[in-house]
Coordinates of C-alpha atoms and ligand atoms in Angstrom, one line a residue:
M1061 CA 41.9 -94.4 -121.3
A1062 CA 41.6 -90.9 -119.8
T1063 CA 45.0 -90.8 -118.2
D1064 CA 47.0 -90.5 -121.3
S1065 CA 44.6 -88.3 -123.3
W1066 CA 44.0 -86.0 -120.3
A1067 CA 47.7 -85.7 -119.6
Q1068 CA 48.6 -85.1 -123.1
A1069 CA 45.9 -82.5 -123.6
V1070 CA 47.0 -80.8 -120.4
D1071 CA 50.6 -80.5 -121.6
E1072 CA 49.4 -79.1 -124.9
Q1073 CA 47.1 -76.8 -123.1
E1074 CA 49.8 -75.5 -120.8
A1075 CA 51.9 -74.7 -123.8
A1076 CA 49.0 -72.6 -125.1
A1077 CA 47.9 -71.4 -121.7
D1078 CA 47.0 -67.9 -122.9
S1079 CA 44.4 -69.2 -125.3
I1080 CA 42.2 -70.4 -122.4
G1081 CA 41.7 -67.1 -120.6
G1082 CA 38.1 -66.4 -120.9
L1083 CA 36.9 -68.1 -117.8
T1084 CA 38.2 -67.5 -114.4
L1085 CA 36.6 -67.4 -111.1
K1086 CA 37.5 -63.9 -109.9
E1087 CA 36.9 -64.8 -106.3
K1088 CA 38.8 -67.3 -104.3
P1089 CA 36.7 -70.4 -104.8
E1090 CA 37.6 -72.1 -101.5
A1091 CA 37.9 -69.8 -98.6
N1092 CA 39.6 -70.8 -95.5
G1093 CA 37.2 -71.8 -92.8
T1094 CA 36.3 -74.3 -90.2
A1095 CA 32.8 -75.2 -90.9
A1096 CA 31.4 -78.1 -89.0
I1097 CA 29.4 -79.8 -91.7
A1098 CA 27.1 -82.8 -91.3
T1099 CA 29.0 -85.6 -92.8
E1100 CA 26.3 -88.1 -93.4
S1101 CA 23.0 -88.1 -94.9
S1102 CA 20.7 -90.6 -95.0
S1103 CA 18.3 -79.2 -120.8
A1104 CA 19.6 -79.3 -124.3
A1105 CA 17.7 -78.1 -127.4
A1106 CA 16.0 -80.1 -130.1
K1107 CA 18.4 -78.5 -132.6
S1108 CA 21.5 -79.3 -130.6
E1109 CA 24.6 -80.6 -132.2
V1110 CA 24.0 -83.8 -130.5
Q1111 CA 25.5 -87.2 -130.9
A1112 CA 22.4 -88.0 -129.0
E1113 CA 19.0 -89.1 -130.1
K1114 CA 17.2 -86.6 -132.2
K1115 CA 13.7 -85.9 -131.0
P1116 CA 11.0 -86.0 -133.6
A1117 CA 10.6 -82.4 -134.8
D1118 CA 7.0 -82.9 -134.1
E1119 CA 4.1 -85.0 -134.9
D1120 CA 1.4 -82.5 -134.4
D1121 CA 2.0 -79.0 -135.7
K1122 CA -1.3 -77.7 -134.6
D1123 CA -0.8 -78.6 -131.0
D1124 CA 2.6 -76.9 -131.1
K1125 CA 1.2 -73.7 -132.5
A1126 CA -1.5 -73.8 -129.9
A1127 CA 1.0 -74.5 -127.1
Q1128 CA 3.3 -71.7 -128.4
S1129 CA 0.5 -69.2 -128.5
L1130 CA -0.6 -70.2 -125.1
L1131 CA 3.0 -69.9 -123.9
N1132 CA 3.2 -66.3 -125.3
K1133 CA 0.1 -65.4 -123.5
L1134 CA 1.4 -66.9 -120.3
I1135 CA 4.6 -65.0 -120.6
R1136 CA 2.7 -61.8 -121.0
S1137 CA 0.4 -62.6 -118.2
N1138 CA 1.4 -61.8 -114.6
L1139 CA -1.3 -63.9 -113.1
V1140 CA -0.2 -67.3 -114.3
S1141 CA 1.1 -69.8 -111.8
N1142 CA 4.5 -71.2 -112.4
T1143 CA 3.2 -74.7 -112.4
N1144 CA 1.1 -74.0 -115.5
Q1145 CA 3.9 -72.2 -117.2
V1146 CA 6.3 -75.1 -116.6
E1147 CA 3.7 -77.5 -117.9
V1148 CA 3.3 -75.5 -121.1
L1149 CA 7.0 -75.1 -121.6
Q1150 CA 7.4 -78.8 -121.3
K1151 CA 5.0 -79.2 -124.2
D1152 CA 6.7 -76.6 -126.3
P1153 CA 9.3 -78.3 -128.6
N1154 CA 11.4 -75.2 -128.6
S1155 CA 11.7 -75.1 -124.9
P1156 CA 14.7 -76.6 -123.1
L1157 CA 12.2 -78.1 -120.7
Y1158 CA 10.4 -80.0 -123.5
S1159 CA 10.3 -83.7 -123.2
V1160 CA 8.6 -86.6 -124.9
K1161 CA 9.6 -89.1 -122.3
S1162 CA 8.3 -89.7 -118.8
F1163 CA 10.5 -90.4 -115.8
E1164 CA 9.2 -94.0 -115.9
E1165 CA 10.8 -94.4 -119.4
L1166 CA 14.2 -93.4 -118.1
R1167 CA 14.8 -96.7 -116.3
L1168 CA 15.1 -95.2 -112.9
K1169 CA 15.1 -97.4 -109.8
P1170 CA 11.7 -97.3 -108.0
Q1171 CA 13.3 -95.5 -105.0
L1172 CA 14.6 -92.8 -107.3
L1173 CA 11.3 -92.5 -109.2
N1174 CA 9.6 -91.9 -105.8
G1175 CA 12.4 -89.4 -105.0
V1176 CA 11.8 -87.5 -108.2
Y1177 CA 8.1 -87.4 -107.8
G1178 CA 8.5 -86.5 -104.1
M1179 CA 10.4 -83.4 -105.3
G1180 CA 7.4 -82.4 -107.4
F1181 CA 9.0 -83.2 -110.8
N1182 CA 6.3 -84.4 -113.2
R1183 CA 8.3 -84.8 -116.3
P1184 CA 12.0 -84.8 -117.2
S1185 CA 13.4 -81.7 -118.9
K1186 CA 15.1 -82.0 -122.3
I1187 CA 18.6 -82.4 -120.8
Q1188 CA 17.3 -85.0 -118.4
E1189 CA 15.5 -87.1 -121.0
T1190 CA 18.5 -86.9 -123.4
A1191 CA 21.4 -87.3 -121.0
L1192 CA 19.9 -89.9 -118.6
P1193 CA 19.7 -92.8 -121.2
M1194 CA 23.4 -92.1 -122.1
M1195 CA 24.5 -91.9 -118.5
L1196 CA 22.7 -95.1 -117.5
A1197 CA 23.7 -97.2 -120.5
E1198 CA 25.8 -100.3 -120.0
P1199 CA 28.7 -100.2 -120.4
P1200 CA 28.9 -96.7 -119.0
Q1201 CA 29.4 -93.9 -121.4
N1202 CA 31.2 -90.6 -120.9
L1203 CA 29.3 -87.4 -121.5
I1204 CA 30.0 -83.7 -122.0
A1205 CA 26.7 -81.9 -121.7
Q1206 CA 25.6 -78.3 -122.0
S1207 CA 22.2 -77.1 -121.2
Q1208 CA 20.8 -73.7 -120.3
S1209 CA 20.9 -72.5 -116.7
G1210 CA 18.1 -73.8 -114.5
T1211 CA 17.1 -76.6 -116.8
G1212 CA 17.8 -79.5 -114.4
K1213 CA 21.4 -80.5 -115.1
T1214 CA 22.1 -81.0 -111.4
A1215 CA 19.1 -83.3 -111.0
A1216 CA 20.3 -85.2 -114.1
F1217 CA 23.8 -86.0 -112.8
V1218 CA 22.5 -86.6 -109.3
L1219 CA 20.1 -89.2 -110.7
A1220 CA 22.9 -90.8 -112.6
M1221 CA 25.1 -91.1 -109.5
L1222 CA 22.3 -92.5 -107.4
S1223 CA 21.5 -95.0 -110.2
H1224 CA 25.0 -96.3 -110.4
V1225 CA 25.6 -96.7 -106.7
E1226 CA 25.7 -100.3 -105.4
P1227 CA 24.1 -99.7 -102.0
N1228 CA 25.5 -102.9 -100.4
N1229 CA 29.1 -101.8 -101.1
K1230 CA 30.0 -99.5 -98.2
Y1231 CA 32.7 -97.4 -99.9
P1232 CA 32.8 -94.4 -102.1
Q1233 CA 31.7 -95.1 -105.7
C1234 CA 30.8 -91.7 -107.1
L1235 CA 32.8 -88.5 -106.8
C1236 CA 31.2 -85.1 -107.7
V1237 CA 33.4 -82.0 -107.8
S1238 CA 32.0 -78.5 -107.6
P1239 CA 33.9 -75.2 -107.9
T1240 CA 32.6 -73.7 -104.7
Y1241 CA 31.7 -74.7 -101.2
E1242 CA 28.2 -73.4 -101.5
L1243 CA 27.5 -75.3 -104.7
A1244 CA 28.8 -78.5 -103.2
L1245 CA 26.4 -78.1 -100.3
Q1246 CA 23.5 -77.3 -102.6
T1247 CA 24.2 -80.4 -104.8
G1248 CA 24.5 -82.5 -101.6
Q1249 CA 21.0 -81.3 -100.6
V1250 CA 19.6 -82.4 -104.0
I1251 CA 21.2 -85.8 -103.5
E1252 CA 19.7 -86.0 -100.1
Q1253 CA 16.2 -85.0 -101.3
M1254 CA 16.3 -87.3 -104.4
G1255 CA 17.7 -90.2 -102.4
K1256 CA 15.3 -89.8 -99.5
Q1257 CA 13.7 -93.2 -100.3
Y1258 CA 17.0 -94.8 -100.9
E1259 CA 18.2 -95.0 -97.3
E1260 CA 21.1 -97.4 -97.8
V1261 CA 22.9 -94.7 -99.9
K1262 CA 24.9 -92.2 -97.9
L1263 CA 26.7 -89.0 -98.8
V1264 CA 29.7 -87.3 -97.4
Y1265 CA 31.0 -83.8 -98.1
A1266 CA 34.7 -83.4 -99.0
I1267 CA 34.8 -79.7 -98.2
R1268 CA 37.1 -77.5 -96.1
G1269 CA 36.3 -77.7 -92.5
N1270 CA 35.0 -81.3 -92.6
K1271 CA 38.0 -82.8 -90.8
L1272 CA 38.1 -86.6 -90.4
P1273 CA 40.5 -88.5 -88.2
R1274 CA 43.5 -90.0 -90.0
G1275 CA 43.0 -93.5 -91.1
T1276 CA 39.3 -93.1 -91.7
K1277 CA 37.9 -95.3 -94.4
L1278 CA 34.7 -93.8 -95.8
H1279 CA 31.6 -96.0 -95.9
E1280 CA 29.5 -93.5 -97.9
Q1281 CA 28.9 -94.3 -101.5
I1282 CA 28.8 -90.7 -102.8
V1283 CA 31.4 -88.0 -102.1
I1284 CA 30.6 -84.4 -103.1
G1285 CA 33.1 -81.6 -102.6
T1286 CA 35.5 -79.0 -103.8
P1287 CA 38.6 -80.1 -105.8
G1288 CA 41.3 -79.3 -103.2
T1289 CA 39.7 -81.3 -100.4
M1290 CA 38.6 -84.1 -102.7
L1291 CA 42.2 -84.5 -103.9
D1292 CA 43.5 -84.6 -100.4
W1293 CA 40.9 -87.2 -99.4
C1294 CA 42.0 -89.4 -102.4
S1295 CA 45.8 -89.0 -102.2
K1296 CA 47.1 -87.4 -99.0
F1297 CA 44.6 -88.9 -96.5
K1298 CA 43.5 -91.9 -98.5
F1299 CA 39.9 -91.7 -97.1
I1300 CA 38.8 -92.7 -100.6
D1301 CA 40.1 -95.5 -102.6
P1302 CA 40.1 -93.9 -106.1
K1303 CA 40.4 -97.3 -107.8
K1304 CA 36.8 -98.1 -106.7
I1305 CA 35.2 -95.0 -108.2
K1306 CA 32.7 -95.7 -111.0
V1307 CA 31.4 -92.2 -111.7
F1308 CA 33.3 -88.9 -111.7
V1309 CA 31.2 -85.8 -112.2
L1310 CA 32.6 -82.3 -112.9
D1311 CA 29.9 -79.8 -112.2
E1312 CA 30.4 -76.3 -113.8
A1313 CA 32.9 -78.2 -115.9
D1314 CA 34.1 -75.3 -118.0
V1315 CA 35.3 -73.3 -115.0
M1316 CA 36.8 -76.4 -113.5
I1317 CA 38.8 -76.8 -116.7
A1318 CA 39.6 -73.2 -117.3
T1319 CA 40.7 -72.2 -113.8
Q1320 CA 44.3 -73.3 -113.3
G1321 CA 44.1 -74.5 -109.7
H1322 CA 40.9 -76.4 -110.2
Q1323 CA 42.2 -77.9 -113.4
D1324 CA 45.4 -79.2 -111.7
Q1325 CA 43.4 -80.7 -108.8
S1326 CA 40.8 -82.3 -111.0
I1327 CA 43.4 -83.8 -113.3
R1328 CA 45.3 -85.3 -110.4
I1329 CA 42.1 -86.8 -109.1
Q1330 CA 41.1 -88.1 -112.5
R1331 CA 44.5 -89.7 -113.0
M1332 CA 43.9 -91.9 -109.9
L1333 CA 40.6 -93.3 -111.2
P1334 CA 40.2 -96.6 -113.0
E1335 CA 40.2 -96.6 -116.8
N1336 CA 36.5 -97.6 -117.0
C1337 CA 35.4 -94.8 -114.6
Q1338 CA 32.5 -92.8 -116.2
M1339 CA 33.3 -89.1 -116.7
L1340 CA 30.4 -86.7 -116.7
L1341 CA 31.0 -83.0 -117.4
F1342 CA 28.1 -80.5 -117.1
S1343 CA 27.8 -76.8 -117.6
A1344 CA 25.5 -74.1 -119.1
T1345 CA 28.4 -72.6 -120.9
F1346 CA 31.5 -73.9 -122.6
E1347 CA 33.7 -71.3 -124.2
E1348 CA 35.1 -72.7 -127.5
T1349 CA 38.6 -73.4 -126.4
V1350 CA 37.4 -75.0 -123.2
W1351 CA 34.9 -77.1 -125.1
N1352 CA 37.7 -78.4 -127.4
F1353 CA 39.9 -79.1 -124.4
A1354 CA 37.0 -81.0 -122.7
Q1355 CA 36.7 -83.2 -125.8
R1356 CA 40.3 -84.1 -125.6
I1357 CA 40.4 -85.1 -122.0
V1358 CA 37.2 -87.2 -122.0
P1359 CA 37.6 -90.4 -124.0
E1360 CA 34.8 -91.1 -126.6
P1361 CA 32.3 -88.7 -125.0
N1362 CA 28.7 -88.4 -125.9
I1363 CA 28.1 -84.8 -126.6
I1364 CA 25.2 -82.5 -125.9
K1365 CA 26.0 -79.0 -127.1
L1366 CA 23.9 -75.9 -127.6
K1367 CA 24.2 -73.6 -130.5
R1368 CA 25.1 -70.1 -129.5
E1369 CA 21.6 -68.7 -130.1
E1370 CA 20.1 -71.4 -127.9
E1371 CA 22.2 -70.5 -124.9
T1372 CA 20.0 -67.7 -123.6
L1373 CA 16.6 -68.3 -122.2
D1374 CA 13.6 -66.5 -123.7
T1375 CA 11.9 -66.6 -120.3
I1376 CA 14.5 -64.1 -119.0
K1377 CA 13.8 -60.6 -120.3
Q1378 CA 16.9 -58.5 -120.5
Y1379 CA 17.2 -54.7 -120.2
Y1380 CA 19.8 -52.1 -119.7
V1381 CA 19.7 -48.7 -117.9
L1382 CA 21.9 -45.8 -118.8
C1383 CA 23.5 -43.9 -115.8
N1384 CA 26.5 -41.6 -115.2
S1385 CA 27.8 -42.8 -111.9
R1386 CA 27.4 -45.4 -109.2
E1387 CA 25.1 -43.1 -107.3
E1388 CA 22.9 -42.9 -110.3
K1389 CA 22.9 -46.6 -110.7
F1390 CA 21.8 -46.9 -107.1
Q1391 CA 19.0 -44.4 -107.7
A1392 CA 17.9 -46.4 -110.8
L1393 CA 17.9 -49.5 -108.6
C1394 CA 15.7 -47.8 -106.0
N1395 CA 13.3 -46.6 -108.8
I1396 CA 13.0 -50.2 -110.1
Y1397 CA 12.2 -51.3 -106.5
G1398 CA 9.7 -48.5 -106.2
A1399 CA 7.9 -49.5 -109.4
I1400 CA 7.6 -53.3 -109.4
T1401 CA 7.1 -56.0 -106.9
I1402 CA 10.3 -58.1 -106.6
A1403 CA 10.1 -61.4 -104.8
Q1404 CA 13.8 -61.7 -104.4
A1405 CA 16.7 -60.1 -106.2
M1406 CA 20.4 -60.8 -106.7
V1407 CA 22.6 -57.8 -107.5
F1408 CA 26.1 -58.5 -108.9
C1409 CA 29.0 -56.1 -108.4
H1410 CA 32.5 -56.4 -109.8
T1411 CA 34.4 -55.8 -106.6
R1412 CA 33.8 -56.7 -102.9
K1413 CA 34.2 -53.0 -102.1
T1414 CA 31.3 -51.9 -104.4
A1415 CA 29.2 -54.8 -103.1
G1416 CA 29.8 -53.7 -99.5
W1417 CA 29.0 -50.1 -100.3
L1418 CA 25.8 -51.0 -102.2
A1419 CA 24.6 -53.3 -99.5
G1420 CA 25.0 -50.5 -97.0
E1421 CA 23.1 -48.0 -99.1
L1422 CA 20.3 -50.5 -99.8
S1423 CA 20.0 -51.2 -96.0
R1424 CA 19.8 -47.5 -95.3
E1425 CA 16.9 -47.4 -97.8
G1426 CA 15.1 -50.0 -95.7
H1427 CA 15.7 -53.1 -97.8
Q1428 CA 16.5 -56.4 -96.1
V1429 CA 19.9 -57.0 -97.6
A1430 CA 22.4 -59.9 -97.5
L1431 CA 26.0 -59.5 -98.6
L1432 CA 28.1 -62.3 -99.9
S1433 CA 31.6 -62.0 -101.1
G1434 CA 34.7 -64.1 -101.4
E1435 CA 36.6 -62.9 -98.4
M1436 CA 33.9 -64.2 -96.0
Q1437 CA 34.5 -67.5 -94.3
V1438 CA 32.9 -70.4 -96.0
E1439 CA 30.5 -71.2 -93.2
Q1440 CA 29.4 -67.6 -93.1
R1441 CA 28.8 -67.7 -96.9
A1442 CA 26.8 -70.9 -96.5
A1443 CA 24.7 -69.3 -93.7
V1444 CA 24.0 -66.2 -95.9
I1445 CA 22.8 -68.4 -98.8
D1446 CA 20.6 -70.3 -96.4
R1447 CA 19.0 -67.2 -95.0
F1448 CA 18.4 -65.9 -98.5
R1449 CA 17.0 -69.2 -99.7
N1450 CA 14.6 -69.1 -96.8
G1451 CA 13.5 -65.6 -97.7
K1452 CA 14.9 -63.9 -94.6
E1453 CA 16.5 -61.4 -96.9
K1454 CA 15.0 -60.2 -100.1
V1455 CA 18.1 -58.8 -101.8
L1456 CA 21.4 -60.5 -102.1
V1457 CA 24.3 -58.3 -103.1
T1458 CA 27.3 -60.3 -104.3
T1459 CA 30.2 -60.7 -106.6
N1460 CA 31.0 -63.4 -109.2
V1461 CA 31.4 -65.9 -106.3
C1462 CA 27.6 -66.4 -106.5
A1463 CA 27.3 -66.2 -110.3
R1464 CA 27.1 -69.9 -110.9
G1465 CA 24.7 -72.7 -109.9
I1466 CA 23.0 -71.2 -106.9
D1467 CA 19.3 -72.2 -107.2
V1468 CA 16.8 -70.0 -105.4
E1469 CA 13.4 -70.3 -107.0
Q1470 CA 12.1 -66.9 -105.8
V1471 CA 14.8 -64.8 -107.5
S1472 CA 12.7 -62.8 -110.0
V1473 CA 15.2 -60.2 -110.8
V1474 CA 19.0 -60.2 -111.4
I1475 CA 20.7 -56.8 -111.6
N1476 CA 24.2 -56.4 -113.0
F1477 CA 25.2 -53.4 -111.1
D1478 CA 28.5 -53.8 -112.9
L1479 CA 28.7 -55.8 -116.1
P1480 CA 30.9 -58.9 -116.0
V1481 CA 34.3 -58.4 -117.5
D1482 CA 37.4 -60.6 -117.5
R1483 CA 40.8 -59.6 -116.2
D1484 CA 41.6 -57.8 -119.5
G1485 CA 38.4 -55.8 -119.4
N1486 CA 36.7 -57.8 -122.1
P1487 CA 33.1 -59.0 -121.7
D1488 CA 32.8 -62.2 -119.7
N1489 CA 30.0 -63.7 -121.7
E1490 CA 29.9 -66.9 -119.8
T1491 CA 29.6 -65.2 -116.4
Y1492 CA 26.9 -63.0 -117.9
L1493 CA 24.8 -66.0 -118.8
H1494 CA 25.4 -67.7 -115.4
R1495 CA 24.5 -64.5 -113.5
I1496 CA 21.2 -63.8 -115.3
G1497 CA 20.5 -67.6 -115.0
R1498 CA 20.0 -67.1 -111.3
T1499 CA 16.5 -66.0 -112.2
G1500 CA 14.1 -67.7 -114.6
R1501 CA 14.7 -71.1 -113.0
F1502 CA 13.0 -74.1 -114.6
G1503 CA 10.4 -72.1 -116.7
K1504 CA 9.9 -69.3 -114.3
R1505 CA 9.9 -65.8 -115.8
G1506 CA 12.8 -63.6 -114.9
L1507 CA 14.1 -60.1 -115.4
A1508 CA 17.7 -59.2 -115.9
I1509 CA 18.7 -55.5 -115.7
N1510 CA 22.1 -54.3 -116.7
M1511 CA 23.5 -51.0 -115.4
V1512 CA 25.6 -49.1 -117.9
D1513 CA 27.6 -46.1 -116.6
S1514 CA 30.2 -45.3 -119.3
K1515 CA 31.0 -45.6 -122.9
S1516 CA 33.2 -48.5 -122.2
S1517 CA 30.4 -50.4 -120.3
M1518 CA 28.1 -49.6 -123.2
N1519 CA 30.7 -51.2 -125.5
I1520 CA 30.8 -54.3 -123.2
L1521 CA 27.0 -54.5 -123.3
N1522 CA 27.0 -54.2 -127.1
R1523 CA 29.6 -57.0 -127.4
I1524 CA 27.5 -59.2 -125.1
Q1525 CA 24.4 -58.5 -127.3
E1526 CA 26.4 -59.4 -130.4
H1527 CA 27.9 -62.5 -128.8
F1528 CA 24.5 -64.0 -128.0
S1529 CA 22.7 -62.3 -131.0
K1530 CA 20.3 -61.0 -128.5
N1531 CA 18.8 -57.6 -128.3
I1532 CA 18.9 -56.1 -124.8
E1533 CA 16.4 -53.3 -124.6
K1534 CA 16.9 -49.9 -123.0
L1535 CA 14.8 -49.1 -120.0
D1536 CA 14.2 -45.6 -118.7
T1537 CA 14.1 -45.9 -114.9
D1538 CA 12.7 -42.4 -114.5
D1539 CA 9.6 -43.5 -116.2
L1540 CA 7.6 -45.6 -113.7
D1541 CA 5.0 -46.7 -116.3
E1542 CA 7.8 -48.1 -118.4
I1543 CA 9.3 -50.0 -115.5
E1544 CA 5.9 -51.4 -114.6
K1545 CA 5.4 -52.6 -118.2
I1546 CA 8.6 -54.8 -118.1
A1547 CA 7.2 -56.7 -115.2
S1548 CA 3.9 -57.4 -116.9
Ligands
LIG3000 N1 12.1 -82.3 -114.1 C1 11.9 -81.3 -113.3 N2 10.7 -80.9 -113.1 C2 10.5 -79.8 -112.3 N3 11.5 -79.1 -111.7 C3 12.7 -79.5 -111.9 C4 13.0 -80.6 -112.8 N4 14.4 -80.8 -112.8 C5 14.9 -79.8 -112.0 N5 13.9 -79.0 -111.5 C6 14.1 -77.9 -110.6 O1 14.6 -76.8 -111.4 C7 15.5 -76.0 -110.7 C8 16.8 -75.8 -111.5 O2 17.4 -77.1 -111.6 P1 19.0 -77.3 -111.5 O3 19.5 -76.5 -110.4 O4 19.2 -78.8 -111.6 O5 19.4 -76.6 -112.9 P2 20.8 -76.5 -113.5 O6 20.6 -76.7 -115.0 O7 21.8 -77.4 -112.8 O8 21.2 -74.9 -113.3 P3 22.6 -74.1 -113.4 O9 23.0 -74.1 -114.8 O10 22.2 -72.8 -112.9 O11 23.5 -74.9 -112.5 C9 15.7 -76.7 -109.4 O12 15.0 -75.9 -108.4 C10 15.2 -78.1 -109.5 O13 14.6 -78.6 -108.3

């Protein structure tokens, strides 16, 4: 199956390499490092172009209107608790969190049902209710799925892996590949939480620094890691028997496909897997050429795809601020901090140098700041994320290395200190969406503020607005009343 179509598609793609340029991780995805890592451990839209089931548009218009009007009120209100908001969003047919099913209807094993409820999930999100029946079908079906950031994709494919595992078979059965060390760790934590009641199922991390003795045969059923180490474990060290793998997940699949090194490694892993191995590709974004490529490498895939106008979340309010220099941008940032209460913020810079400078300036202003960039050792990076997740620092200044996947519920504001651009200086729309998606997780409200400091960055912002058909409003950061309003 996949082997031929994947290889053929790769050859064709290499010939047209330049046409897949839009997505690149600008930071080294796997830094060198020697982390000692614990090795064992116990939302698509109703209008999607889906090969999936279509949800009934709706049975009760009145209820929807009432839910919508309540939702609008909630979005305006500062006082609402997130739980209520999520509940309302899950009743709104236009929300990516909407669902008609319950977790009981998704045919989950009792241990997993308990795990899901133990995590405080009451109902599945749209991507979960749509994707899970496809992923759990017999015989297994392949899936390429797109859903907005923070809508529960990770939980969806984690549930699929845990469901497919045969706990009595003490060898790897599911491989999950993530583009960065931090994301692999985070996904591992979700597996651990969700599989808490499923003690026979074990997890191992195939990430740099987790060195196993030669000749090791893994007994864990799920392996999560980054592509280079995962490939080494399958081919060079033979810790994993690829022929026994039933499920192969590519998280952040578009970047895995569009980044040359990741693509080569993922392809080499995939070529070793059996023909009937289920392939699951997930991301919040799929640039068109990458999407087409994905469809060629995954045989007979089920498809869950968003329309362009559905990619942005209405719960994330987007603004821009006009400045003339980086010092003015810094001042604007301080004004924002002076005017509104920010639980936690992530600030994205284009270069490590700017990130370092900005972190220093913010510290001098008395902020508790963390800095994370690609040149740091992986274990340092993991420690920084951990501290930030635990609220020890309130501001995380970073580069694109943190743009994807990182899930910290308390992030209420994302600042693009520099707008995301690709190597040619064109807007990097996908990275924009991933960056702002670090806030507004699972129905929470979020603010995204873009700093514009030149004609060319205004041009970038305009192109981003056009791309998503989304109006990004101007904000005057000298006007404290105006800033206060955006938070209300
Ligand atoms: N059904 C659910 N009910 C309540 N919370 C949920 C549910 N599913 C996921 N969550 C929570 O929502 C948050 C976002 O989920 P997740 O990280 O899976 O999103 P994602 O779609 O993978 O995001 P990204 O595109 O940024 O990678 C997480 O904190 C997760 O615990």
